[in-house]
Short mmCIF file of C-alpha atoms and ligand atoms in Angstrom, two decimals:
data_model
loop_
_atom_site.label_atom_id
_atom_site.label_comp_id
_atom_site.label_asym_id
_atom_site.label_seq_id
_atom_site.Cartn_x
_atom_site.Cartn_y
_atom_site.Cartn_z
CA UNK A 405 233.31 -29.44 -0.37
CA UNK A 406 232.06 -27.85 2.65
CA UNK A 407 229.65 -30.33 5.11
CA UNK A 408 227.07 -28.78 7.25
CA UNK A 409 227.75 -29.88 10.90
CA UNK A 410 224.21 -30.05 11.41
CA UNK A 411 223.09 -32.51 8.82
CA UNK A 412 226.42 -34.45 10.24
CA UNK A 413 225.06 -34.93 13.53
CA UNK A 414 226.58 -33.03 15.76
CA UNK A 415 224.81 -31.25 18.38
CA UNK A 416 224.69 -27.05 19.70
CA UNK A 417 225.86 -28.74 22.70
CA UNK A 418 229.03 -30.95 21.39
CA UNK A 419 230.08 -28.13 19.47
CA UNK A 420 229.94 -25.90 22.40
CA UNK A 421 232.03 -28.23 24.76
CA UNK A 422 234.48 -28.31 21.60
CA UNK A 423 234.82 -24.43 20.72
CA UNK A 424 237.86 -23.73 19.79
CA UNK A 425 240.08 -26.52 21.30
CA UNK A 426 240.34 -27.97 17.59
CA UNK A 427 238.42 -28.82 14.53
CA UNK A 428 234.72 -31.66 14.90
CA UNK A 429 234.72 -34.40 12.92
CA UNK A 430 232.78 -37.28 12.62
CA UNK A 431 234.55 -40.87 11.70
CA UNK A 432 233.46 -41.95 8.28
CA UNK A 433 235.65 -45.16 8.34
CA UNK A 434 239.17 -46.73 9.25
CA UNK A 435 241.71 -48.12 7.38
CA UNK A 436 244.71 -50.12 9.35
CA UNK A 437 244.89 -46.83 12.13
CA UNK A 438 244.02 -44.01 9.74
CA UNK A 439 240.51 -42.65 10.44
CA UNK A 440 238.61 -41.00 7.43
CA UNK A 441 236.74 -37.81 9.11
CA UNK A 442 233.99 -35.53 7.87
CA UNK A 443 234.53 -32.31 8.81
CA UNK A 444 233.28 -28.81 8.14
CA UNK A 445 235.57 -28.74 5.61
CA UNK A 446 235.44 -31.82 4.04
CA UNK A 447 237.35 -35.18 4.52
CA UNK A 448 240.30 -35.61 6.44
CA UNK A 449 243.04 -38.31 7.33
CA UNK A 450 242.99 -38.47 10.74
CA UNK A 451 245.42 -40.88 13.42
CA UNK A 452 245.28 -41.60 17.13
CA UNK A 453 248.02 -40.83 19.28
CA UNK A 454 250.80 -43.81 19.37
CA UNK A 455 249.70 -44.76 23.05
CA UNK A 456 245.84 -43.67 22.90
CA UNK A 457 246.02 -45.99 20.11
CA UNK A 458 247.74 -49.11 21.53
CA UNK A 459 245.41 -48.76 25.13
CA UNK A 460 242.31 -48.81 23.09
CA UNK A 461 243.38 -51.67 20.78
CA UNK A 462 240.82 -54.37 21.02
CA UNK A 463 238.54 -52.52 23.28
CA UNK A 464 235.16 -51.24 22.54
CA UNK A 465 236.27 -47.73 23.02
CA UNK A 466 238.17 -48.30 19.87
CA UNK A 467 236.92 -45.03 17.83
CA UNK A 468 234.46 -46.36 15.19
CA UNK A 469 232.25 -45.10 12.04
CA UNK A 470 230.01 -42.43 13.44
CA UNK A 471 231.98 -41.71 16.45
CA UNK A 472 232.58 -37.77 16.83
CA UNK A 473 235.98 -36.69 17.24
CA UNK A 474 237.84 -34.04 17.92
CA UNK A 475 240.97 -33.18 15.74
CA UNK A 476 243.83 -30.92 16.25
CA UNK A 477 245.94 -28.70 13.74
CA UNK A 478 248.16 -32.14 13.03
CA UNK A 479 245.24 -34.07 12.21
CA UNK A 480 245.20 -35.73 15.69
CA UNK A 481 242.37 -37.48 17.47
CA UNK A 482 241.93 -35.25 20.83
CA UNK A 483 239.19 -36.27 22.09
CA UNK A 484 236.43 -38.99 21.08
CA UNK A 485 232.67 -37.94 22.20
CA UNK A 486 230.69 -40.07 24.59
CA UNK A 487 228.30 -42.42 22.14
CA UNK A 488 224.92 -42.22 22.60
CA UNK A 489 224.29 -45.87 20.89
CA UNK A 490 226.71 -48.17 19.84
CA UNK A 491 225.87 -51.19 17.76
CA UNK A 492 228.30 -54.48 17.96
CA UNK A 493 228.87 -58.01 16.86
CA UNK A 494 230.20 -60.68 18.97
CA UNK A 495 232.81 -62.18 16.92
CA UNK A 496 234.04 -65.31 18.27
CA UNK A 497 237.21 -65.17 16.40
CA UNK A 498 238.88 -61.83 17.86
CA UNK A 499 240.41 -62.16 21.09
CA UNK A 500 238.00 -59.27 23.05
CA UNK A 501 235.19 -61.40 21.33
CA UNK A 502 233.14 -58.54 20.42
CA UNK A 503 233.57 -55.49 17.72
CA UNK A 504 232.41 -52.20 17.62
CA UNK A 505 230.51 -51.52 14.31
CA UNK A 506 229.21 -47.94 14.76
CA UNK A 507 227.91 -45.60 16.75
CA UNK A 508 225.67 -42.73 17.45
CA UNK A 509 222.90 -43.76 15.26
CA UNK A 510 219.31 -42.42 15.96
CA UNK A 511 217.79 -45.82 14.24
CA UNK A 512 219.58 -49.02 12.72
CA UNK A 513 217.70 -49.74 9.35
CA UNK A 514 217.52 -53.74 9.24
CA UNK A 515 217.62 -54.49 5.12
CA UNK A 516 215.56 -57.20 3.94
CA UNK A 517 214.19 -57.94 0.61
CA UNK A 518 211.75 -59.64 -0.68
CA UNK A 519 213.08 -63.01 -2.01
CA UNK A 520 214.88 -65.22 -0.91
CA UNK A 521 216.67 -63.43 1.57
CA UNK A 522 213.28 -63.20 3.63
CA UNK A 523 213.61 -65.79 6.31
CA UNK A 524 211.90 -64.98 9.98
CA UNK A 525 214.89 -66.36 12.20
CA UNK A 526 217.05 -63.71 10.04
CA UNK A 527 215.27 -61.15 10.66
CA UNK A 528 214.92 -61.74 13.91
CA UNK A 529 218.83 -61.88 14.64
CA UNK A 530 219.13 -58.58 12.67
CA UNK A 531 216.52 -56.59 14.69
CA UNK A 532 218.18 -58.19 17.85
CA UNK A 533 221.56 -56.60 16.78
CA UNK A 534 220.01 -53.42 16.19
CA UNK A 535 218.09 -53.30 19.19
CA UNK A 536 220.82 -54.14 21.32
CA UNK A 537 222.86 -51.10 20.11
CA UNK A 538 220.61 -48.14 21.68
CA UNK A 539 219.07 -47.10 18.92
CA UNK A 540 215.45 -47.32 17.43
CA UNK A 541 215.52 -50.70 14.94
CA UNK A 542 213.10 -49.75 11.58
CA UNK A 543 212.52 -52.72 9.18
CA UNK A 544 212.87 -52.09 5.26
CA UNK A 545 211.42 -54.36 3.11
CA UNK A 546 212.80 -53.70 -0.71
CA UNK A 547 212.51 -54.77 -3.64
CA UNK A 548 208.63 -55.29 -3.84
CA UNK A 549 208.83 -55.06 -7.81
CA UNK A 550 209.44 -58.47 -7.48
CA UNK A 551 206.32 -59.67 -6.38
CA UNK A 552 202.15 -59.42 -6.77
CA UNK A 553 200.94 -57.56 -4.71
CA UNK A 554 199.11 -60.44 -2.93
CA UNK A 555 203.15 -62.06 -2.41
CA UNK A 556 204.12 -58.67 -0.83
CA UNK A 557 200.78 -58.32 1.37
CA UNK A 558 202.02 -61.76 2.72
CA UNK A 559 205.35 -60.91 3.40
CA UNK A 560 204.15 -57.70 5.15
CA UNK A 561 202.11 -59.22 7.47
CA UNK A 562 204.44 -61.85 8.30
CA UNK A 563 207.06 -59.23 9.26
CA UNK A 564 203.94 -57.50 11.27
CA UNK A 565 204.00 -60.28 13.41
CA UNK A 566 207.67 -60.69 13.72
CA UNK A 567 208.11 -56.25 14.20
CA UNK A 568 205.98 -53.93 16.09
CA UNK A 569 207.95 -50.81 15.13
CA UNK A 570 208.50 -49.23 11.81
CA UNK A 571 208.20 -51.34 8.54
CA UNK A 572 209.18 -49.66 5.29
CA UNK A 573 208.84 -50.59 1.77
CA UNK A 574 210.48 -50.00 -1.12
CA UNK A 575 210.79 -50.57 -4.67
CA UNK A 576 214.19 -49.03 -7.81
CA UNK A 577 211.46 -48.42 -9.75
CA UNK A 578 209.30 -45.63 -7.28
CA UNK A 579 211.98 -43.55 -6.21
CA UNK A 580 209.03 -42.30 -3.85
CA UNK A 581 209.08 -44.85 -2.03
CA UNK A 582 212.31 -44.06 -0.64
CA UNK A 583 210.95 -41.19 0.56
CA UNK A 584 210.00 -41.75 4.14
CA UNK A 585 213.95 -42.76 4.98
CA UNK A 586 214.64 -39.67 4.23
CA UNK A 587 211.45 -38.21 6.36
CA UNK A 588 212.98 -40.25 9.73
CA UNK A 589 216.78 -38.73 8.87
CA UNK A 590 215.41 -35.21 8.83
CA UNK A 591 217.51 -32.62 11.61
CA UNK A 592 220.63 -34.50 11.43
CA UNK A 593 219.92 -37.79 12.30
CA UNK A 594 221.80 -40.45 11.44
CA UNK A 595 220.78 -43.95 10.39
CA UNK A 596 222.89 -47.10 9.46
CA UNK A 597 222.00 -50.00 7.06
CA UNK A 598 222.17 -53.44 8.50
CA UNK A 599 221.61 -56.44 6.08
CA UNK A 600 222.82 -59.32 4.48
CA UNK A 601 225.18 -58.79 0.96
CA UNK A 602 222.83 -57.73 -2.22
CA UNK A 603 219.64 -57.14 -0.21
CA UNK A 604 219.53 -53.23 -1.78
CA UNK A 605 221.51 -51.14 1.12
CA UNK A 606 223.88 -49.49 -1.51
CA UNK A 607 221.20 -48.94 -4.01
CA UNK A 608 218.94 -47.12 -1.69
CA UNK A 609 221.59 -44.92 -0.52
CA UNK A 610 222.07 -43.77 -4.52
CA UNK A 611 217.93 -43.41 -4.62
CA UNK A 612 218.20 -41.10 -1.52
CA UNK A 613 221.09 -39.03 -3.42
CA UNK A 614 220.08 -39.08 -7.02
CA UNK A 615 223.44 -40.30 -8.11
CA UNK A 616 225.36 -43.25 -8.45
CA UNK A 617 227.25 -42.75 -6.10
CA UNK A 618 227.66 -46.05 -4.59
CA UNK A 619 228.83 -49.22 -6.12
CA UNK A 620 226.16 -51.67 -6.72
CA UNK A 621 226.12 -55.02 -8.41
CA UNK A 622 223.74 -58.28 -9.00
CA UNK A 623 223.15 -60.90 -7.13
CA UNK A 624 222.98 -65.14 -7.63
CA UNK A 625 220.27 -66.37 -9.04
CA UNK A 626 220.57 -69.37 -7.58
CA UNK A 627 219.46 -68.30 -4.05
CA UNK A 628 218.95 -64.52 -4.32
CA UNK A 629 223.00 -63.43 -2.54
CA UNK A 630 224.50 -60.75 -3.14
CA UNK A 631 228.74 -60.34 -4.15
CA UNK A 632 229.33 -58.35 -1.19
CA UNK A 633 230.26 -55.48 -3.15
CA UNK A 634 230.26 -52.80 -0.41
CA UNK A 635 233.26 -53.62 1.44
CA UNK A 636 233.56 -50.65 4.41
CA UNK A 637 231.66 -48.93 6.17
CA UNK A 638 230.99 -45.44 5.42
CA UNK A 639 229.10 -42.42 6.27
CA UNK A 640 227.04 -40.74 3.13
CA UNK A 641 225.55 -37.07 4.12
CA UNK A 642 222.47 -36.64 2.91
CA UNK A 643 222.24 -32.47 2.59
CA UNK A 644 219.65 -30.99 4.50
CA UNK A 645 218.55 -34.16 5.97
CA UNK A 646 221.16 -36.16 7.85
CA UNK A 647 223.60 -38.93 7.63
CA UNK A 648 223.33 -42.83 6.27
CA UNK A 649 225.99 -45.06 7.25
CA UNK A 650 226.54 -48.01 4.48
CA UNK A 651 227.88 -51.45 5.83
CA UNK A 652 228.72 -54.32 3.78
CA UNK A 653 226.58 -57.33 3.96
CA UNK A 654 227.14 -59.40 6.85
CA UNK A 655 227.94 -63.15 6.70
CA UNK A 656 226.88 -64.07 10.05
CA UNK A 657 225.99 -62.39 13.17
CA UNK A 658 227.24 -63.19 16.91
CA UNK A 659 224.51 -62.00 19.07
CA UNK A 660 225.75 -60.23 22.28
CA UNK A 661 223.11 -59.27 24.85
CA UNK A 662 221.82 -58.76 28.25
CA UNK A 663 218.79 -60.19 27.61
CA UNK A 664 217.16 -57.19 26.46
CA UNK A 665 217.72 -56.94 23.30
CA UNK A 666 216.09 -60.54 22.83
CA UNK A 667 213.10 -59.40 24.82
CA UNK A 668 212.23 -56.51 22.83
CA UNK A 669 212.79 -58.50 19.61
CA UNK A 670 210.21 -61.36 20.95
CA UNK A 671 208.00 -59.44 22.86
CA UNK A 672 204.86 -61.16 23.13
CA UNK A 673 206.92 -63.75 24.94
CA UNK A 674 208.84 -61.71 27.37
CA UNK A 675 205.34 -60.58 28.26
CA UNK A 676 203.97 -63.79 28.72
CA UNK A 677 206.59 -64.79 30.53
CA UNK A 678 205.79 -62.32 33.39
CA UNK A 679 202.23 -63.07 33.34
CA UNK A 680 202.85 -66.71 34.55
CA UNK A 681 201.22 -68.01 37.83
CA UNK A 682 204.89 -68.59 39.14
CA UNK A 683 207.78 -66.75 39.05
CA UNK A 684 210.31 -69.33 38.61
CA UNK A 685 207.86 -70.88 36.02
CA UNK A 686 209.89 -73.06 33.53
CA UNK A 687 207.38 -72.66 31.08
CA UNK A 688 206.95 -76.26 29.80
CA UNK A 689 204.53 -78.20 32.68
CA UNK A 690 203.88 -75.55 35.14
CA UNK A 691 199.76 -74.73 36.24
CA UNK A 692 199.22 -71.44 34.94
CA UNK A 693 201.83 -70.61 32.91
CA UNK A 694 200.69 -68.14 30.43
CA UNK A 695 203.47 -69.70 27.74
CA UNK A 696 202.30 -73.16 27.51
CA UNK A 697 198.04 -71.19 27.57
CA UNK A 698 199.57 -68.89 24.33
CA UNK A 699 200.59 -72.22 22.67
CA UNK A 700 197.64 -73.92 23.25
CA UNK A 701 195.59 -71.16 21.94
CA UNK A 702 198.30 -71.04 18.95
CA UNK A 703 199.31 -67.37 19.39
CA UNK A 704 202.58 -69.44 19.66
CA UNK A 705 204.79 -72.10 18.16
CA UNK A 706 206.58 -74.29 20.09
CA UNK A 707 209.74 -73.61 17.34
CA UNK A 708 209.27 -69.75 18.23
CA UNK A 709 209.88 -70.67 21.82
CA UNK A 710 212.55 -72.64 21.06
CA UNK A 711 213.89 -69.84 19.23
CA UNK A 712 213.43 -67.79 21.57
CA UNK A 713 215.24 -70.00 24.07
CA UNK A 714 218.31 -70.49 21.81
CA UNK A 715 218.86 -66.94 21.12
CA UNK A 716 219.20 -65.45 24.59
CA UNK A 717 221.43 -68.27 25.27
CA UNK A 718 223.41 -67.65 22.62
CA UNK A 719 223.31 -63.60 23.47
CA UNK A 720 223.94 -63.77 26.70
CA UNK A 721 226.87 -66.51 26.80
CA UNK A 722 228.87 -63.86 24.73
CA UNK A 723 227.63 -60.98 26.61
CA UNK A 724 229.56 -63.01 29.76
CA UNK A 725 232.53 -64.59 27.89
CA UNK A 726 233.22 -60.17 27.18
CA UNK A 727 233.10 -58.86 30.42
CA UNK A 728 235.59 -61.83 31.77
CA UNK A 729 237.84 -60.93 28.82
CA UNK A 730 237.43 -56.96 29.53
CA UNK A 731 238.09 -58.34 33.20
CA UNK A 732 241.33 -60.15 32.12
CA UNK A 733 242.20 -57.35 29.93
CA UNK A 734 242.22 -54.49 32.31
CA UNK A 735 244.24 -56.69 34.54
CA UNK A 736 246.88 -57.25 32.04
CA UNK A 737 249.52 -55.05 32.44
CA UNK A 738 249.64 -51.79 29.73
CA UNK A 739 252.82 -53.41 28.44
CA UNK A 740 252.10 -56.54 27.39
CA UNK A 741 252.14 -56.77 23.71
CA UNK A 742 248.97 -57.19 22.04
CA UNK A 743 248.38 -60.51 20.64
CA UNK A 744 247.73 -61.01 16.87
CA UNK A 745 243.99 -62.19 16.08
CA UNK A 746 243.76 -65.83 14.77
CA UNK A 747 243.26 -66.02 11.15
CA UNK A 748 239.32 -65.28 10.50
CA UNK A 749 237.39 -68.08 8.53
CA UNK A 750 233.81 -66.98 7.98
CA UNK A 751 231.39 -69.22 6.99
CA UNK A 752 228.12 -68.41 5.73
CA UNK A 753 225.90 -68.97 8.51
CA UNK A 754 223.04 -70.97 8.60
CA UNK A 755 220.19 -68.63 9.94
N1 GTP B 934 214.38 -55.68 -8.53
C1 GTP B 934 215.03 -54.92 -7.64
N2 GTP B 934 216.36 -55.02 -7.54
C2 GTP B 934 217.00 -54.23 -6.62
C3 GTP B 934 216.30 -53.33 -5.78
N3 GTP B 934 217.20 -52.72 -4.97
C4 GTP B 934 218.41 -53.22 -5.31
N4 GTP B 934 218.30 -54.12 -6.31
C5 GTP B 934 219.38 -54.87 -6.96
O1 GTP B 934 220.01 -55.74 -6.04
C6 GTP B 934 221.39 -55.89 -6.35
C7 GTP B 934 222.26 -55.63 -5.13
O2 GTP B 934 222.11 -54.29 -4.71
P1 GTP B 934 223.18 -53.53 -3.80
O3 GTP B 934 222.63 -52.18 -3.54
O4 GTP B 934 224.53 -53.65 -4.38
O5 GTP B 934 223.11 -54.42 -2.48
P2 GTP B 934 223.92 -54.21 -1.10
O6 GTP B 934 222.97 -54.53 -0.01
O7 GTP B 934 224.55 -52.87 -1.06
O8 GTP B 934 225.01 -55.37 -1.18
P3 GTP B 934 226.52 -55.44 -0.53
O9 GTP B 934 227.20 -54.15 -0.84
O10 GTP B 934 227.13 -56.60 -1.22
O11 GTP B 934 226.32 -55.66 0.94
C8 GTP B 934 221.65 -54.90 -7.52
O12 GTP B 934 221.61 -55.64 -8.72
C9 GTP B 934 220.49 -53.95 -7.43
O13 GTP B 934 220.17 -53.38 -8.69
C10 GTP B 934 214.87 -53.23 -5.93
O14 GTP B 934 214.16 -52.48 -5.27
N5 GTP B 934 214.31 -54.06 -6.86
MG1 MG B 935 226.48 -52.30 -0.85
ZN1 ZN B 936 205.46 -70.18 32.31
#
């Protein structure tokens, strides 16, 4: 199989810096230190070099899906490309607290369909992890079959209020409506699928290729979850358009943030928020705070605030617990063995 390097991703100017120092590649997935890689000739086993490998253990330079890579006649990792996005998950059980998912996406699709799975804190938490990561979040809604039409003009404007930016809708049964994903991938860009297990990600990947190419399977009845049936993550090529990168369905997310990301996500607050009459405005008894005015007027909840509030805590707690553990980990001495991480219990998370 040959792969066009274009639909992959890579840039005129990436492959210029590379000519003829070794063959491009673009990470597809990794499997306990071997890296699948797409290249012009199909896929390759790739491996870091022994001490590359060990210095970026546990660090967020850690090559990931999507990362472009440079490979040489021993199926080496030379050189790793510097990331234009790069979405991650704090994950309060490894010891660097945070992991690299994937990078160089041009847009994070967030996956949400239209049952049970709908819920606005969710959401929320999704489109926070997406916009955190550099790239442009775009909402898809699937599996409107489900509904009336009425149910999924109800759900739409819901998500309206909750998303500014692209929404998307799609139904199995109008392979047309898959269509405009594959509009926003055109040129070689490359978007990844972010969702909860059974939402549709795998099925809309095999709608986009008009195979069956991925593994899909049902979900519970009894509360609409799926059997987490994709279980790494993987880049599809889409010829002619670009690239999709499949994820399975995430348990639980750990946001990690600036403050930024959580911003963006709730908007109409952040702008509020600079529109009261003081700057140090707490936002709960102040004279002219433009929060408390939006509540009153009931553009606003007070649970949406509170939301709000617990969220960027929550973001930007991990966001400092990382750098002091990048801190402590750079002081560490390159010798030091690398501690094992603790056993991983995930529970299903209340959202
Ligand atoms: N009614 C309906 N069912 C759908 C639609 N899209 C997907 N499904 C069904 O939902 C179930 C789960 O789909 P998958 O594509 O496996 O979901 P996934 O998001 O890839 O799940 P994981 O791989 O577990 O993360 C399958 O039974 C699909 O047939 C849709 O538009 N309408
Ligand atoms: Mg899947
Ligand atoms: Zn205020």
């Amino acid at each position: 199989m040959t792969n066009h390097l274009n639909d992959l991703g890579f840039t005129p100017q990436l492959l210029e810096q590379w000519h003829g120092q070794g063959q491009p590649g673009r990470i597809s997935g990794e499997t306990h230190g071997l890296f699948r890689i797409l290249t012009a000739d199909g896929e390759i086993t790739g491996r870091l070099p022994g001490r590359t490998a060990r210095a970026l253990v546990g660090t967020l330079d850690h090559p990931v899906t999507g990362d472009f890579v440079l490979v040489d006649e021993d199926n080496m990792i030379r050189d790793i490309a510097p990331r234009t996005s790069l979405m991650t998950r704090g994950d309060s059980f490894s010891a660097s607290l945070t992991e690299g998912l994937v990078a160089n996406c041009d847009y994070v699709f967030v996956v949400i369909s239209l049952n049970q799975d709908f819920h606005e804190r969710k959401i929320r938490r999704f489109l926070i992890m997406a916009a955190s990561s550099d790239s442009t979040p775009v909402l898809i809604l699937t599996k409107a079959d489900l509904n009336s039409s009425a149910e999924n003009e109800a759900y739409l404007s819901t998500a309206r209020e909750l998303w500014p930016g692209t929404i998307l809708v799609t139904r199995q049964d109008e392979t047309g409506s898959y269509q405009p994903i594959l509009d926003l991938l055109r040129g070689g860009k490359t978007g990844a699928l972010l969702g909860a297990s059974g939402v549709g990600k795998s099925t809309l990947i095999n709608h986009l290729l008009g195979n069956e190419r991925m593994k899909v399977s049902g979900i519970r009845n009894s509360d609409d979850q799926g059997r987490h049936t994709t279980t790494h993550r993987e880049i599809i090529l889409i010829p002619g358009y670009g690239c999709l990168i499949d994820t399975p369905g995430l348990r639980r997310i750990d946001l990690i943030d600036d403050g930024q990301a959580v911003e963006a996500v709730y908007g109409n607050i952040a702008a509020w928020m600079k529109q009261c009459r003081f700057t140090d405005c707490s936002h709960t008894t102040e004279p002219g705070c433009a929060v408390q005015a939006a509540i009153q007027r009931g553009d606003l909840t007070e649970a949406e605030l509170e939301d709000f509030r617990t969220m960027q805590k929550e973001a930007m707690l991990y966001e400092r617990k990382m750098r002091q553990r990048e801190k402590e980990r750079i002081k560490r001495t390159t010798h030091q063995k690398t501690a094992k991480p603790r056993q991983r219990s995930w529970n299903e998370q209340e959202w």
